[in-house]
CSV table of C-alpha atoms and ligand atoms in Angstrom, one decimal:
chain,number,residue,atom,x,y,z
A,1,MET,CA,101.3,79.0,176.4
A,2,PRO,CA,102.3,79.5,180.0
A,3,GLY,CA,105.6,81.3,180.5
A,4,LYS,CA,105.5,83.0,177.1
A,5,ALA,CA,105.5,86.7,176.8
A,6,SER,CA,104.2,88.9,174.1
A,7,VAL,CA,106.9,91.1,172.5
A,8,ASP,CA,107.5,94.0,174.8
A,9,ALA,CA,108.9,97.2,173.3
A,10,SER,CA,110.6,98.4,176.6
A,11,THR,CA,114.4,99.0,176.6
A,12,SER,CA,114.9,96.4,179.2
A,13,ALA,CA,113.0,93.7,177.3
A,14,THR,CA,114.9,94.5,174.1
A,15,ALA,CA,118.2,94.4,175.8
A,16,ILE,CA,117.4,91.0,177.4
A,17,ARG,CA,116.3,89.5,174.1
A,18,GLN,CA,119.4,90.8,172.4
A,19,ALA,CA,121.6,89.3,175.2
A,20,ILE,CA,119.9,86.0,174.8
A,21,ALA,CA,120.3,86.1,171.1
A,22,ASP,CA,124.0,86.9,171.4
A,23,HIS,CA,124.9,84.6,174.3
A,24,GLY,CA,122.2,82.0,174.7
A,25,PRO,CA,119.7,81.3,177.5
A,26,VAL,CA,120.2,82.9,180.9
A,27,THR,CA,119.2,81.8,184.4
A,28,PHE,CA,116.0,83.3,185.8
A,29,ALA,CA,118.2,85.1,188.3
A,30,GLU,CA,120.2,86.8,185.5
A,31,PHE,CA,116.9,87.6,183.7
A,32,MET,CA,115.5,89.1,187.0
A,33,ARG,CA,118.7,91.1,187.6
A,34,SER,CA,118.4,92.7,184.1
A,35,ALA,CA,114.7,93.2,184.3
A,36,LEU,CA,114.9,95.0,187.7
A,37,TYR,CA,118.4,96.6,187.7
A,38,GLY,CA,119.7,96.5,184.2
A,39,HIS,CA,119.5,99.4,181.6
A,40,GLY,CA,115.9,100.4,181.5
A,41,GLY,CA,115.1,98.0,184.4
A,42,TYR,CA,112.2,98.4,186.8
A,43,TYR,CA,114.3,99.8,189.7
A,44,SER,CA,116.9,101.5,187.5
A,45,SER,CA,114.4,103.7,185.8
A,46,GLY,CA,112.3,105.2,188.5
A,47,SER,CA,110.8,105.1,192.0
A,48,PRO,CA,108.0,102.6,191.9
A,49,VAL,CA,107.0,102.7,195.6
A,50,SER,CA,104.2,105.2,195.9
A,51,ALA,CA,100.4,105.4,195.8
A,52,ARG,CA,100.7,105.7,192.0
A,53,GLY,CA,103.4,103.0,191.7
A,54,ASP,CA,102.9,99.3,191.6
A,55,TYR,CA,102.9,98.6,195.3
A,56,PHE,CA,103.5,100.3,198.7
A,57,THR,CA,105.7,99.3,201.6
A,58,SER,CA,105.5,99.9,205.3
A,59,PRO,CA,107.3,103.3,205.3
A,60,ALA,CA,104.9,104.6,202.7
A,61,ALA,CA,101.9,103.3,204.7
A,62,HIS,CA,102.5,105.3,207.8
A,63,PRO,CA,105.3,107.3,209.5
A,64,LEU,CA,104.6,105.3,212.7
A,65,PHE,CA,106.7,102.5,211.1
A,66,GLY,CA,109.8,104.7,211.1
A,67,ALA,CA,108.9,106.2,214.6
A,68,LEU,CA,108.7,102.7,216.2
A,69,LEU,CA,111.9,101.7,214.4
A,70,ALA,CA,113.5,104.8,216.0
A,71,VAL,CA,112.4,103.5,219.4
A,72,GLN,CA,114.1,100.2,218.7
A,73,LEU,CA,117.3,101.9,217.4
A,74,ARG,CA,117.4,104.1,220.5
A,75,GLU,CA,117.3,101.0,222.7
A,76,MET,CA,120.2,99.6,220.7
A,77,TRP,CA,122.1,102.8,221.3
A,78,GLN,CA,121.4,102.6,225.0
A,79,ARG,CA,122.5,99.0,225.1
A,80,LEU,CA,125.9,100.1,223.6
A,81,ASP,CA,126.2,102.7,226.5
A,82,SER,CA,124.9,105.6,224.4
A,83,PRO,CA,128.0,106.2,222.2
A,84,GLY,CA,128.5,109.7,220.7
A,85,HIS,CA,128.1,108.3,217.2
A,86,PHE,CA,125.5,105.6,216.4
A,87,THR,CA,125.4,104.9,212.7
A,88,VAL,CA,122.5,103.3,210.9
A,89,ALA,CA,123.3,102.0,207.4
A,90,GLU,CA,120.0,101.2,205.6
A,91,GLN,CA,120.3,99.0,202.6
A,92,GLY,CA,117.7,99.0,199.8
A,93,ALA,CA,116.5,102.4,201.1
A,94,GLY,CA,114.5,103.1,197.9
A,95,ASN,CA,113.4,106.7,197.9
A,96,GLY,CA,114.6,107.3,201.5
A,97,GLY,CA,111.2,107.6,203.0
A,98,LEU,CA,112.0,105.4,206.0
A,99,ALA,CA,115.2,107.3,206.5
A,100,ALA,CA,113.4,110.6,206.6
A,101,ASP,CA,110.8,109.4,209.0
A,102,ILE,CA,113.4,108.0,211.4
A,103,VAL,CA,115.7,111.0,211.3
A,104,GLU,CA,112.8,113.4,211.9
A,105,PHE,CA,111.4,111.4,214.7
A,106,ALA,CA,114.6,110.4,216.6
A,107,PRO,CA,115.2,113.8,218.2
A,108,ARG,CA,111.6,114.1,219.3
A,109,LEU,CA,112.0,110.8,221.1
A,110,ASP,CA,115.3,111.6,222.7
A,111,ALA,CA,117.4,114.7,221.9
A,112,ALA,CA,120.7,113.0,222.9
A,113,PHE,CA,119.9,110.0,220.7
A,114,GLY,CA,118.9,112.3,217.8
A,115,GLU,CA,122.3,114.0,218.2
A,116,ALA,CA,124.2,110.7,218.2
A,117,LEU,CA,122.3,109.2,215.2
A,118,ASP,CA,124.1,109.2,211.9
A,119,TYR,CA,121.7,107.8,209.4
A,120,LEU,CA,123.1,106.7,206.0
A,121,ALA,CA,120.9,105.3,203.3
A,122,PHE,CA,122.0,103.2,200.3
A,123,ASP,CA,120.4,101.5,197.3
A,124,ALA,CA,121.6,99.4,194.4
A,125,ALA,CA,119.6,101.8,192.2
A,126,PRO,CA,119.0,105.1,194.0
A,127,PRO,CA,115.9,106.8,192.4
A,128,GLU,CA,116.0,110.4,191.3
A,129,ARG,CA,113.3,111.6,193.7
A,130,GLN,CA,114.5,111.1,197.2
A,131,HIS,CA,113.1,112.1,200.6
A,132,TYR,CA,116.5,111.7,202.2
A,133,PRO,CA,119.9,111.4,200.5
A,134,VAL,CA,120.3,107.8,199.2
A,135,SER,CA,123.8,106.8,198.0
A,136,PRO,CA,124.9,104.0,195.7
A,137,LEU,CA,126.1,100.8,197.4
A,138,SER,CA,129.7,101.6,196.6
A,139,LYS,CA,129.6,104.2,199.3
A,140,LEU,CA,128.7,101.8,202.1
A,141,PRO,CA,130.8,102.5,205.2
A,142,ARG,CA,133.0,100.0,207.0
A,143,HIS,CA,133.2,99.0,210.7
A,144,ILE,CA,130.3,101.1,212.0
A,145,THR,CA,128.9,100.9,215.5
A,146,GLY,CA,125.1,100.9,215.3
A,147,CYS,CA,122.7,99.0,213.0
A,148,VAL,CA,122.4,97.7,209.5
A,149,LEU,CA,118.8,97.9,208.5
A,150,SER,CA,116.7,96.8,205.6
A,151,ASN,CA,113.0,96.7,204.8
A,152,GLU,CA,111.9,94.7,201.8
A,153,LEU,CA,115.4,94.5,200.3
A,154,LEU,CA,115.8,90.7,200.2
A,155,ASP,CA,112.5,90.0,198.4
A,156,ALA,CA,113.8,92.2,195.5
A,157,MET,CA,117.0,90.2,195.0
A,158,PRO,CA,117.3,88.0,192.0
A,159,VAL,CA,116.3,84.4,192.5
A,160,HIS,CA,116.9,81.1,190.7
A,161,ARG,CA,113.8,79.2,189.8
A,162,PHE,CA,113.3,75.5,189.7
A,163,GLU,CA,110.6,73.0,188.7
A,164,ILE,CA,110.5,69.4,190.0
A,165,ARG,CA,110.5,66.9,187.1
A,166,ASP,CA,110.7,63.2,187.9
A,167,SER,CA,111.6,64.1,191.5
A,168,ILE,CA,114.6,66.2,190.6
A,169,PRO,CA,114.8,69.9,190.4
A,170,LEU,CA,115.5,71.4,186.9
A,171,GLU,CA,116.4,75.0,186.7
A,172,ILE,CA,114.1,77.4,184.8
A,173,PHE,CA,116.2,79.4,182.3
A,174,VAL,CA,115.0,82.1,180.0
A,175,GLY,CA,115.5,81.8,176.3
A,176,THR,CA,113.7,83.1,173.2
A,177,GLU,CA,111.4,81.4,170.7
A,178,ASP,CA,110.2,83.3,167.6
A,179,GLY,CA,111.5,86.5,169.2
A,180,GLU,CA,109.5,86.0,172.4
A,181,LEU,CA,110.9,85.3,175.9
A,182,THR,CA,110.2,81.7,176.9
A,183,GLU,CA,111.1,79.3,179.7
A,184,LEU,CA,113.6,76.5,179.3
A,185,PHE,CA,114.1,73.6,181.8
A,186,LEU,CA,117.8,72.7,182.1
A,187,LEU,CA,120.2,71.2,184.7
A,188,PRO,CA,120.8,73.6,187.6
A,189,SER,CA,123.5,76.2,187.2
A,190,THR,CA,124.2,76.0,190.9
A,191,PRO,CA,124.4,73.1,193.4
A,192,LEU,CA,122.7,75.4,195.9
A,193,ILE,CA,119.2,74.6,194.5
A,194,GLU,CA,119.6,70.9,195.3
A,195,ARG,CA,121.3,71.6,198.6
A,196,ARG,CA,118.5,73.8,199.9
A,197,LEU,CA,115.8,71.5,198.7
A,198,ARG,CA,117.4,68.2,199.8
A,199,PRO,CA,115.4,67.6,203.0
A,200,PHE,CA,112.1,68.3,201.2
A,201,LEU,CA,112.7,66.7,197.8
A,202,LYS,CA,110.9,63.5,198.5
A,203,GLU,CA,107.7,65.4,199.4
A,204,LEU,CA,107.6,67.8,196.4
A,205,PRO,CA,105.3,66.7,193.6
A,206,ASP,CA,106.2,66.8,189.9
A,207,GLY,CA,105.5,70.3,188.5
A,208,TYR,CA,106.3,71.9,191.9
A,209,ARG,CA,108.0,75.3,191.4
A,210,GLY,CA,110.0,77.4,193.7
A,211,GLU,CA,112.8,79.9,194.1
A,212,VAL,CA,116.3,80.0,195.6
A,213,ASN,CA,118.2,83.2,196.4
A,214,ALA,CA,121.9,82.5,195.8
A,215,GLY,CA,122.9,86.0,196.8
A,216,LEU,CA,122.4,85.8,200.5
A,217,ASP,CA,125.9,84.8,201.5
A,218,GLU,CA,127.4,87.8,199.6
A,219,TRP,CA,124.7,90.1,201.2
A,220,ALA,CA,125.6,88.8,204.7
A,221,GLU,CA,129.3,89.3,204.1
A,222,LEU,CA,128.6,92.9,203.1
A,223,GLN,CA,126.6,93.4,206.3
A,224,ALA,CA,129.6,92.0,208.3
A,225,ARG,CA,132.0,94.3,206.6
A,226,THR,CA,129.7,97.3,207.3
A,227,LEU,CA,128.9,96.5,210.9
A,228,GLU,CA,131.6,96.2,213.5
A,229,ARG,CA,129.4,96.4,216.6
A,230,GLY,CA,125.6,96.3,217.0
A,231,TRP,CA,122.7,94.7,215.3
A,232,ALA,CA,121.3,93.8,211.9
A,233,LEU,CA,117.5,94.2,211.5
A,234,THR,CA,116.1,92.5,208.4
A,235,ILE,CA,112.4,93.0,207.7
A,236,ASP,CA,110.7,91.2,204.8
A,237,TYR,CA,108.0,88.8,203.8
A,238,GLY,CA,109.0,85.1,203.9
A,239,PHE,CA,109.1,82.0,206.0
A,240,ASP,CA,111.5,79.5,207.5
A,241,ARG,CA,112.7,77.0,204.8
A,242,ALA,CA,110.4,74.1,205.7
A,243,THR,CA,107.3,76.4,205.4
A,244,LEU,CA,108.6,78.0,202.2
A,245,TYR,CA,109.0,74.7,200.5
A,246,ARG,CA,105.8,73.0,201.8
A,247,PRO,CA,104.4,70.7,199.1
A,248,GLU,CA,101.1,72.7,198.9
A,249,ARG,CA,103.0,75.8,197.7
A,250,LYS,CA,103.1,74.2,194.3
A,251,ALA,CA,103.5,77.4,192.3
A,252,GLY,CA,106.3,78.9,194.5
A,253,SER,CA,106.3,82.4,195.8
A,254,LEU,CA,107.4,84.5,192.8
A,255,ARG,CA,105.0,87.4,192.2
A,256,CYS,CA,104.8,90.3,189.7
A,257,TYR,CA,103.2,93.6,190.3
A,258,TYR,CA,102.2,95.7,187.3
A,259,GLN,CA,100.2,98.9,188.1
A,260,HIS,CA,99.0,97.5,191.4
A,261,VAL,CA,97.8,94.3,189.7
A,262,LEU,CA,99.3,91.0,190.9
A,263,GLY,CA,100.5,88.9,188.0
A,264,GLN,CA,102.1,85.5,187.7
A,265,ASP,CA,104.1,85.9,184.4
A,266,PRO,CA,107.5,87.4,185.1
A,267,LEU,CA,108.4,87.3,181.4
A,268,ARG,CA,105.7,89.9,180.5
A,269,HIS,CA,106.4,93.6,180.8
A,270,ALA,CA,110.1,93.0,181.4
A,271,GLY,CA,111.5,96.2,182.9
A,272,SER,CA,108.1,97.6,183.6
A,273,GLN,CA,106.8,95.3,186.3
A,274,ASP,CA,108.1,94.4,189.8
A,275,ILE,CA,109.2,90.8,190.4
A,276,THR,CA,109.6,89.6,193.9
A,277,ALA,CA,109.9,86.3,195.8
A,278,HIS,CA,109.4,85.4,199.5
A,279,VAL,CA,112.5,85.2,201.6
A,280,ASP,CA,114.0,81.9,203.0
A,281,PHE,CA,114.7,83.1,206.5
A,282,THR,CA,116.5,79.9,207.3
A,283,ALA,CA,118.9,80.8,204.6
A,284,VAL,CA,119.2,84.4,206.0
A,285,ASP,CA,120.1,83.0,209.4
A,286,GLU,CA,122.6,80.5,207.9
A,287,ALA,CA,124.3,83.3,205.9
A,288,MET,CA,124.4,85.7,208.8
A,289,LEU,CA,125.9,83.1,211.2
A,290,ALA,CA,128.5,82.2,208.6
A,291,ALA,CA,129.4,85.9,208.2
A,292,GLY,CA,130.0,86.2,212.0
A,293,PHE,CA,126.7,87.4,213.4
A,294,ALA,CA,124.8,85.7,216.2
A,295,SER,CA,121.1,85.1,215.9
A,296,ALA,CA,119.1,87.6,218.1
A,297,GLY,CA,115.7,86.2,217.4
A,298,SER,CA,112.9,87.0,215.1
A,299,THR,CA,109.2,87.9,215.3
A,300,THR,CA,106.4,89.2,213.1
A,301,GLN,CA,106.1,92.8,212.2
A,302,ALA,CA,102.8,93.1,214.0
A,303,ALA,CA,104.3,91.8,217.3
A,304,PHE,CA,107.5,93.9,216.8
A,305,LEU,CA,105.6,97.2,216.4
A,306,THR,CA,103.1,96.3,219.1
A,307,ARG,CA,105.9,95.7,221.7
A,308,LEU,CA,107.5,99.0,220.7
A,309,GLY,CA,104.4,101.0,221.4
A,310,LEU,CA,102.0,100.8,218.4
A,311,ASP,CA,98.9,100.8,220.6
A,312,ALA,CA,100.0,103.7,222.7
A,313,ALA,CA,100.7,105.6,219.5
A,314,VAL,CA,97.2,104.9,218.3
A,315,GLU,CA,95.8,106.2,221.6
A,316,GLN,CA,97.9,109.3,221.2
A,317,LEU,CA,96.5,109.9,217.7
A,318,HIS,CA,92.9,109.6,219.0
A,319,ALA,CA,93.7,112.2,221.7
A,320,SER,CA,95.1,114.6,219.1
A,321,ARG,CA,93.1,117.3,217.3
A,322,LEU,CA,93.1,115.5,214.0
A,323,PRO,CA,89.7,115.9,212.2
A,324,ARG,CA,87.8,112.6,211.9
A,325,PRO,CA,88.5,111.8,208.2
A,326,VAL,CA,92.2,112.5,208.8
A,327,LEU,CA,92.1,110.2,211.8
A,328,ARG,CA,90.5,107.5,209.7
A,329,ALA,CA,93.3,107.8,207.1
A,330,ASN,CA,95.8,107.4,209.9
A,331,GLU,CA,94.0,104.4,211.3
A,332,LEU,CA,94.0,102.7,207.9
A,333,GLY,CA,97.8,103.3,207.5
A,334,ILE,CA,98.6,102.0,210.9
A,335,GLY,CA,96.2,99.1,210.5
A,336,ALA,CA,98.1,98.1,207.3
A,337,LEU,CA,101.4,98.0,209.2
A,338,ALA,CA,100.0,95.5,211.7
A,339,ASP,CA,97.5,93.7,209.5
A,340,PRO,CA,97.9,89.9,210.3
A,341,GLU,CA,96.9,89.1,206.7
A,342,GLY,CA,99.3,91.6,205.2
A,343,MET,CA,102.4,93.5,206.3
A,344,GLY,CA,101.8,92.5,210.0
A,345,ARG,CA,103.0,89.0,209.2
A,346,PHE,CA,106.2,90.1,207.7
A,347,VAL,CA,109.3,88.7,209.5
A,348,VAL,CA,111.6,91.0,211.6
A,349,ALA,CA,114.9,89.1,212.0
A,350,ALA,CA,117.6,90.4,214.3
A,351,HIS,CA,121.3,89.4,214.4
A,352,SER,CA,124.0,90.8,216.6
A,353,ARG,CA,127.7,91.3,216.3
A,354,ASN,CA,129.9,92.2,219.3
A,355,ALA,CA,126.8,93.5,221.0
A,356,PRO,CA,125.1,92.6,224.4
A,357,GLU,CA,123.0,89.5,224.2
A,358,THR,CA,120.0,90.9,226.1
A,359,PRO,CA,117.0,90.5,223.8
A,360,LEU,CA,115.8,93.6,222.0
A,361,THR,CA,112.4,94.8,223.1
A,362,GLY,CA,110.8,94.6,219.6
A,363,ILE,CA,111.9,91.0,219.3
A,364,ALA,CA,111.5,89.5,222.8
A,365,THR,CA,108.1,88.3,223.9
A,366,ASP,CA,108.6,88.9,227.6
A,367,MET,CA,109.5,92.5,227.9
A,368,PRO,CA,107.2,95.5,228.5
A,369,ALA,CA,106.9,98.1,225.8
A,370,ILE,CA,109.6,100.8,226.2
A,371,ILE,CA,107.3,103.7,225.5
A,372,THR,CA,103.7,104.0,226.5
A,373,THR,CA,103.2,107.7,225.8
A,374,LEU,CA,104.8,108.0,222.4
A,375,PRO,CA,104.1,111.2,220.5
A,376,ALA,CA,103.0,109.5,217.4
A,377,PRO,CA,103.6,111.2,214.0
A,378,PRO,CA,100.5,111.4,211.8
A,379,LEU,CA,100.4,111.3,208.0
A,380,LEU,CA,101.6,114.7,207.0
A,381,PHE,CA,103.4,114.4,203.7
A,382,PRO,CA,101.5,113.7,200.5
A,383,GLN,CA,104.6,112.7,198.7
A,384,ARG,CA,106.3,110.6,201.3
A,385,HIS,CA,103.3,108.6,202.6
A,386,ILE,CA,100.3,107.3,200.8
A,387,ASN,CA,96.7,107.8,201.9
A,388,LEU,CA,94.9,104.5,202.0
A,389,ALA,CA,91.6,106.3,202.5
A,390,GLY,CA,92.5,108.8,199.9
A,391,GLN,CA,92.3,106.3,197.0
A,392,ARG,CA,88.7,107.3,197.1
A,393,GLN,CA,88.8,110.6,199.0
A,394,GLY,CA,91.5,112.7,197.4
A,395,SER,CA,94.1,114.0,199.8
A,396,LEU,CA,91.9,114.1,202.8
A,397,GLY,CA,94.2,112.0,204.9
A,398,TYR,CA,97.0,114.6,204.9
A,399,PHE,CA,96.9,117.4,207.4
A,400,GLU,CA,98.9,120.4,206.7
A,401,VAL,CA,100.4,121.7,210.0
A,402,GLN,CA,103.6,123.6,210.7
A,403,SER,CA,104.7,121.3,213.5
A,404,LEU,CA,103.7,118.1,215.2
A,405,ASP,CA,103.3,120.0,218.4
A,406,GLU,CA,100.2,121.7,217.0
A,407,LEU,CA,98.4,118.4,216.9
A,408,PHE,CA,99.1,117.5,220.5
A,409,SER,CA,98.6,121.0,222.1
A,410,ASP,CA,95.6,121.6,224.3
A,411,ALA,CA,94.6,124.7,222.3
A,412,PRO,CA,91.1,124.4,220.7
B,501,LIG,C1,111.0,96.6,197.4
B,501,LIG,S1,112.0,98.0,197.3
B,501,LIG,C2,112.0,98.5,199.0
B,501,LIG,C3,112.4,100.0,199.2
B,501,LIG,C4,112.3,100.5,200.6
B,501,LIG,N1,113.1,99.8,201.5
B,501,LIG,C5,110.9,100.5,201.1
B,501,LIG,O1,110.6,99.8,202.1
B,501,LIG,O2,110.0,101.2,200.5
B,501,LIG,C6,113.6,97.2,197.2
B,501,LIG,C7,114.8,98.1,197.1
B,501,LIG,O3,116.0,97.4,197.2
B,501,LIG,C8,116.9,97.9,196.3
B,501,LIG,N2,117.9,96.8,196.1
B,501,LIG,C9,117.8,95.6,195.5
B,501,LIG,N3,118.9,94.9,195.6
B,501,LIG,C10,119.8,95.6,196.4
B,501,LIG,C11,121.0,95.4,196.9
B,501,LIG,N4,121.7,94.2,196.7
B,501,LIG,N5,121.6,96.3,197.7
B,501,LIG,C12,120.9,97.5,198.0
B,501,LIG,N6,119.7,97.7,197.5
B,501,LIG,C13,119.1,96.8,196.7
B,501,LIG,C14,116.1,98.2,195.1
B,501,LIG,O4,116.7,99.0,194.1
B,501,LIG,C15,114.8,98.8,195.7
B,501,LIG,O5,115.0,100.2,195.9
């Protein structure tokens, strides 16, 4: 029966079943919060982002992602007249891989910028193994000058689910039947579902399913408390609202990842599989504007990275002394970042607060790339980055060198 899960022995699943037995059905958002962040939850009990985990993200695909973000951050710093302290507060930093890449690359890019950069990484569930210190959210600073940054944070936030029945949205709750988790269709727990869907309801067929993230206002308010002056950069997969709720997307955008396999049943493997949903970037914009930010535009990840110098970095890699197979692994990693069918179509949304209105280079279409001769970082760290060629070829993609300069020196 669709939506039914076999009994899962994990701590998380047991706790969820017990909570439902004690207190009755829960919204899908409550279920997702427990399954991802509760006791024994998917994120609370490990670091799933790696070659061996269930999925990989841009920072794990190639260090160039962090390097090009450093280029954008440096431009922000310059726009603010190069203050002595430029703080980046990354939220949802996971294992700190992006933080480590940015912090290592920044001084190579510009020593003064590297000196001014104060990079702070935070996560709701900091994993044990970290490439850079990641603190709990309670440690988030207030009133920084700089940037609040996130990559694939919003898609991991709990969402409410709905299904259209007789032209009205019913909310999908999670209950139990014969000890197994099962879906229940009840009146919505929040008016937000109807409010977000209102312009599209007439078009949505019966049986249509989708998701609503009710946590965006709180997230945006936290961003505003954190950032006094500067920009918010939010990178994730998603669409504007009209695209997200197009009638053809009948099954919604909720996805589960279990050991690299895409699944559709979130009630299975509770606590052991990732659950994610596409981001409603119209809602992101509304929440950020309500929290006091101004919209500073948005673009795709491919366009963002290209404007910041991705092509120049690839040329640099080709001019380096990397052996062919290593070069190939690097090409695959960089290719994944800009893949128009994959991470390349992620959205990069910028919002500003008490900052100059001149468009950021990564976002604007009509500005030349800042850097054309970027010393690109290659894949060097077997733990921090994954080797997309190495799925078949062992660790061939990693090149053990003492310093990046070795790769770009003229020595044979
Ligand atoms: C998909 S992972 C992305 C990790 C990392 N940014 C990357 O790109 O590899 C989402 C991360 O967001 C964290 N997270 C979820 N909700 C959060 C919140 N409200 N505040 C901070 N971190 C959160 C999760 O614990 C998880 O580490």
